Structure formats: C-alpha cells, structure tokens
XYZ file of C-alpha atoms in Angstrom:
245
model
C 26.538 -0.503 6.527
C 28.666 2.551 6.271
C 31.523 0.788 5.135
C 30.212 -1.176 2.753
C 28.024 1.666 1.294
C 31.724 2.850 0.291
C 33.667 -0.586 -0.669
C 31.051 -1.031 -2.912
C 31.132 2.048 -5.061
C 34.646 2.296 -4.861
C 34.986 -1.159 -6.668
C 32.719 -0.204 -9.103
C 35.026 3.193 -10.012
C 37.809 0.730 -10.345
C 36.863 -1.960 -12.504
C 35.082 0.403 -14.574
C 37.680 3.068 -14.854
C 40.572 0.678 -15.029
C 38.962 -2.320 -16.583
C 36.262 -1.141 -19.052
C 37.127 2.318 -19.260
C 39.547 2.146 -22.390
C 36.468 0.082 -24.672
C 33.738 2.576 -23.571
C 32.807 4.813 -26.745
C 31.590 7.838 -25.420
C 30.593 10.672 -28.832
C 33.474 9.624 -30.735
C 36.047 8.627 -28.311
C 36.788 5.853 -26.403
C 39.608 8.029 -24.168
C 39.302 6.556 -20.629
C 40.110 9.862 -19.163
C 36.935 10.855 -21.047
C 34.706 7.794 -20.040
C 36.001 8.290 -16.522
C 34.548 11.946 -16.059
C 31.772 10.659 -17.581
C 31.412 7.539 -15.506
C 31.521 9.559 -11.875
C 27.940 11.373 -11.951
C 26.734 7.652 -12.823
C 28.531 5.842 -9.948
C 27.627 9.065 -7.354
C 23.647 8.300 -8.129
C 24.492 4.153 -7.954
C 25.515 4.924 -4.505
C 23.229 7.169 -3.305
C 20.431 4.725 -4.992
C 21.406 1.314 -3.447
C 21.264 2.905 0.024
C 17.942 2.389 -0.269
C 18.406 -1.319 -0.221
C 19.274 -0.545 3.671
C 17.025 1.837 4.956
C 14.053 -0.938 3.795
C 15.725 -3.637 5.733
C 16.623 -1.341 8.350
C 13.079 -0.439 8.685
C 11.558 -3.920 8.435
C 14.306 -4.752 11.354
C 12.882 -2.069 13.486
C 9.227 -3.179 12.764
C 10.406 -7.147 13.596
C 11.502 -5.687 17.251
C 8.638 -4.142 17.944
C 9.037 -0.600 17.260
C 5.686 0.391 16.507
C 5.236 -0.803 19.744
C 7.736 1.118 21.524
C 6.207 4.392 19.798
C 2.501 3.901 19.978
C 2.050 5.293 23.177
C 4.225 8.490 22.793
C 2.443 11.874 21.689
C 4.331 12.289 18.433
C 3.063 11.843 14.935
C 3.083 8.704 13.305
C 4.706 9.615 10.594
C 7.585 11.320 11.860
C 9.018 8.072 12.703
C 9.517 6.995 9.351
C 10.289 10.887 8.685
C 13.067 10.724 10.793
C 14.713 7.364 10.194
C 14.925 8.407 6.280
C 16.395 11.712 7.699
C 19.041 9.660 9.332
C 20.071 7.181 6.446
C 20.077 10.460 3.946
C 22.746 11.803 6.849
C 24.745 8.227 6.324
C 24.413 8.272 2.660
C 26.129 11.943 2.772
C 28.913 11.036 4.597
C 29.145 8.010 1.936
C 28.965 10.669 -1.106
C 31.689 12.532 0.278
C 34.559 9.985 0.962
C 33.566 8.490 -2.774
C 34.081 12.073 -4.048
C 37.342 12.173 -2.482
C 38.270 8.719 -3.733
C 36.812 9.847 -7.178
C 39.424 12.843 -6.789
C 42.655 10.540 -6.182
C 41.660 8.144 -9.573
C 41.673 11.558 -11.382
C 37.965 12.579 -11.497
C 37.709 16.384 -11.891
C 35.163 18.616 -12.292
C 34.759 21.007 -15.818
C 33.522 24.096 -13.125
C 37.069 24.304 -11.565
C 36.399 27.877 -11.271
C 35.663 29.317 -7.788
C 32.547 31.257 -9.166
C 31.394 27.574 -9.896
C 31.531 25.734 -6.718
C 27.968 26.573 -6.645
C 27.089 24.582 -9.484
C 28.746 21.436 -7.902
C 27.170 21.893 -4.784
C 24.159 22.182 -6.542
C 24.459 18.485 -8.442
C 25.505 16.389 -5.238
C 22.397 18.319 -3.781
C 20.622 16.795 -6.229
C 22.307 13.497 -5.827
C 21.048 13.839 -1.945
C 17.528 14.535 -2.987
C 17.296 11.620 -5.485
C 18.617 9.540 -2.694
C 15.972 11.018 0.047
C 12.739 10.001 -2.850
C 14.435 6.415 -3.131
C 14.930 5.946 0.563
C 11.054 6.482 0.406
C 10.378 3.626 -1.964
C 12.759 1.403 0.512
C 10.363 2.589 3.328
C 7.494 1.602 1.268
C 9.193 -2.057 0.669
C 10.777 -2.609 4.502
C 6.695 -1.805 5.919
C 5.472 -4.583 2.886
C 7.648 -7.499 4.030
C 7.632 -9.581 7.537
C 11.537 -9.884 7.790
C 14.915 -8.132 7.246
C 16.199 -10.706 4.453
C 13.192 -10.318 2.369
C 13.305 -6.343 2.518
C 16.710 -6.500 1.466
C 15.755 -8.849 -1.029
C 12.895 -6.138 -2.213
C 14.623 -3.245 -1.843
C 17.337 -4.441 -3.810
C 16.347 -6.103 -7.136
C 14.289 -3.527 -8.479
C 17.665 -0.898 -8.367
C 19.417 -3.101 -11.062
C 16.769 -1.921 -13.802
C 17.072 1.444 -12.357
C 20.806 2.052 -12.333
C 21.879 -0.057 -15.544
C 18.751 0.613 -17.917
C 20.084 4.372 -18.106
C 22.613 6.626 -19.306
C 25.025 5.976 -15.814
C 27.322 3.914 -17.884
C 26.917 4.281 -20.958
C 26.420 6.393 -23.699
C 22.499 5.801 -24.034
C 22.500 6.440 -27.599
C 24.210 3.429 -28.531
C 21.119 1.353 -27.066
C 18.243 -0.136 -29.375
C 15.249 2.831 -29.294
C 12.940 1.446 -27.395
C 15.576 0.666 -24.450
C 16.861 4.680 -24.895
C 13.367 5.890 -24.827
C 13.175 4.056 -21.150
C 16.410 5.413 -19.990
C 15.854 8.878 -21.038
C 12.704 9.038 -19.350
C 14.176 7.242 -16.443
C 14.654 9.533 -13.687
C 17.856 8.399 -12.331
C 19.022 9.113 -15.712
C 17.620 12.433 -15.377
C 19.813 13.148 -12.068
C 22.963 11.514 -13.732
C 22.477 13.901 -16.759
C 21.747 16.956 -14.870
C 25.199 16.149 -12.542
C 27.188 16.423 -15.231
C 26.278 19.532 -16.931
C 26.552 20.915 -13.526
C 29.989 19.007 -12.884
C 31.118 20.893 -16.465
C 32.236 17.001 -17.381
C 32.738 16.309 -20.968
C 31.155 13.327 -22.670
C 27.527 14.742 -22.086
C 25.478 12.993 -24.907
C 22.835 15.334 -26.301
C 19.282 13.864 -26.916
C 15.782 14.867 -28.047
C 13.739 13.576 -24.768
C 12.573 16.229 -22.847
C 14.424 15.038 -19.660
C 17.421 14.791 -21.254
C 16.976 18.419 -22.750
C 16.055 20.124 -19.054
C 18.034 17.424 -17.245
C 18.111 19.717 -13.689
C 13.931 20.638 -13.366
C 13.434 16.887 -14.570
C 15.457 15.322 -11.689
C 13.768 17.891 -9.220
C 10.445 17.145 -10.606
C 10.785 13.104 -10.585
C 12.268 13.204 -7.207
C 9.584 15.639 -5.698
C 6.702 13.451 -7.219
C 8.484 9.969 -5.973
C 8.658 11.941 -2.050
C 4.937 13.020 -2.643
C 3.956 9.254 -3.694
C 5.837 6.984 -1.953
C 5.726 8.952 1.118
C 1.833 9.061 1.436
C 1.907 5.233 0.574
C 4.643 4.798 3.709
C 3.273 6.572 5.899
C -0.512 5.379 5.311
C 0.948 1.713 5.528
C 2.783 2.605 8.743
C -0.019 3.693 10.200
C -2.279 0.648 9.158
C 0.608 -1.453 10.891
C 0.582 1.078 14.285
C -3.233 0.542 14.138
C-alpha cells in the first residue's frame, strides 16, 4: 500500500509536469516551470486524499476477520479502535508525503519561502495537508463500516475522490471553468487546503478569487477539516459501535 501510495503520485507529477505542463495557462502564462510550482500543492492533497481509499478497505478487511470480535471483550473504548487505526494510516500517509516532496524536489519543485525564517510556513502547509488527510481518512472509516467486503469499500472509498480532487483548483486554474463549476470548487474544501499550501509554499501562479475560502484559504481548510473530523467521526464511531453491539 505504501508503495503504491507513492508510484501513484509520482506518475501523476510526471505526466502532468512533463506532458501537460507546457499547455496549462496559469494568469497569463503557460510557463511549465510556472504550472509545475503550481501543480505540487495539488498533487500533495491528491495523495494525501486517495489514502483514504485504503484505510476504508483496510477497515472493512479488519471487520470481515472478525475484529470487532477480537476487541469486544477488552476494557478499552470502542472508539479508540477506529481512533487508532486512522492514527496509523495518517503515520503511512506521512511517510508517503515526504518521499513525494523529495521526488517533487529532484523534478524542480521549490518553494517561494526559501528563507530560513520561513520553514515555518512550509511546515505549517504539509501540516495542513496531514490534517485534511486525517478528516478524509474519517469519511473512508465511515465507508469501510457501510460495506460487507474489502472490494466494495475500495470501490466506495474511491469514486467519490475523483469529484473531490478534479472539480477544484488542484490542476487547474479554476477561473477558467464555467461559474457554476468554480463556485463548487472554490467552496470545495480540498480546494481550500490546495490554496492555502501555496500561499504558504510562497509558489507563484496563486489565482486570486472573490469566494470567501479562496480569500482566507488557511482558517477555511482548518475549519472544513475540523467540521469533516467532528461529523464523520461521530457517524464512525456510532456505526462501529452498532456493529460491536
């Protein structure tokens, strides 16, 4: 899972770095060295997103062999099962983020906060990134308690990310889409994340907009991932327990 948590975002820097990069219009350029800064804090959520596509069939797995069993007898809170297996895939899905950053680094990805003083401000947007990742990996949960088998929770946690990732600004330049699609991706909250990593990356290409999200990109991706934790997490845990029971 590890491994192909990073083929797969790797091929995506690739063939849209080296492939689509030179016909992306981003402002009023279409450099590639341009679209490719921009393209980075997109492909960093992507990954961190789609992991959630394996913690629901991971969990669905663990339900299939009886692990509500195993734990129904122990003195320990239900919930802190599910607690800590999302704990665990958020560790997996930081080890991804940081060998794609360091691939991201060779293709010639570079940060606008080069300065020292700033390293804070890039910590700050993969912690973000992480936290995004942690509210999805809830959602996953949600999906991998819903289903009776492994293929159909990666079936389920899987085809709602496509909306997710590609009906935002990860890509492309979200102005450029018909207004009621950019109204939707500016109010998306993966969008939100992707917007608030680059300001905090110092990339150029950041696309100014009206939407509220868009304007306060950093307290809207805390805010939309704190409320997804809150809601999916209760929903989890409360179906968990209903399966325990």
């Amino acid at each position: 899972m590890v491994l192909f948590g990073i083929i797969q975002p790797v091929m995506f820097v690739v063939l849209f770095t080296y492939v689509f990069g030179g016909s992306m219009k981003i402002g009023n350029t279409t450099d590639p060295d341009v679209y490719k800064d921009f393209l980075m804090a997109g492909i960093f959520a992507q990954t961190v997103t789609f992991a959630t596509a394996g913690s629901a069939a991971g969990i669905a797995d663990d339900m299939q062999k009886g692990l509500v069993d195993r734990f129904r007898s122990l003195p320990m809170a239900r919930g802190a099962v599910l607690t800590g297996r999302t704990v665990a895939d958020l560790v997996q899905t930081a080890i991804t983020l940081l060998v794609l950053a360091i691939v991201a680094l060779i293709v010639g990805w570079r940060t606008g906060s080069a300065d020292p003083t700033n390293a804070g401000r890039i910590l700050a947007g993969f912690a973000l990134l992480l936290l995004l990742g942690y509210a999805f990996t809830w959602i996953g949960a949600l999906i991998g308690l819903s289903v009776r088998t492994p293929e159909a929770a990666t079936s389920g946690g899987i085809i709602w990310l496509f909306p997710v990732t590609f009906v935002s600004n990860a890509f492309v330049d979200s102005s450029q889409m018909t207004p009621w699609l950019r109204h939707i991706a500016e109010w998306n909250p993966f969008s939100a994340t992707v917007q608030a990593c680059r300001e905090l990356f110092g990339n150029p290409g950041v696309v100014q907009s009206d939407a509220w999200p868009m304007q306060h990109p950093v307290w809207a991706s805390i805010i939309w991932s704190v409320l997804i934790i809150a809601v999916f997490r209760t929903l989890a845990v409360r179906k968990y327990r209903s399966a325990a029971s």
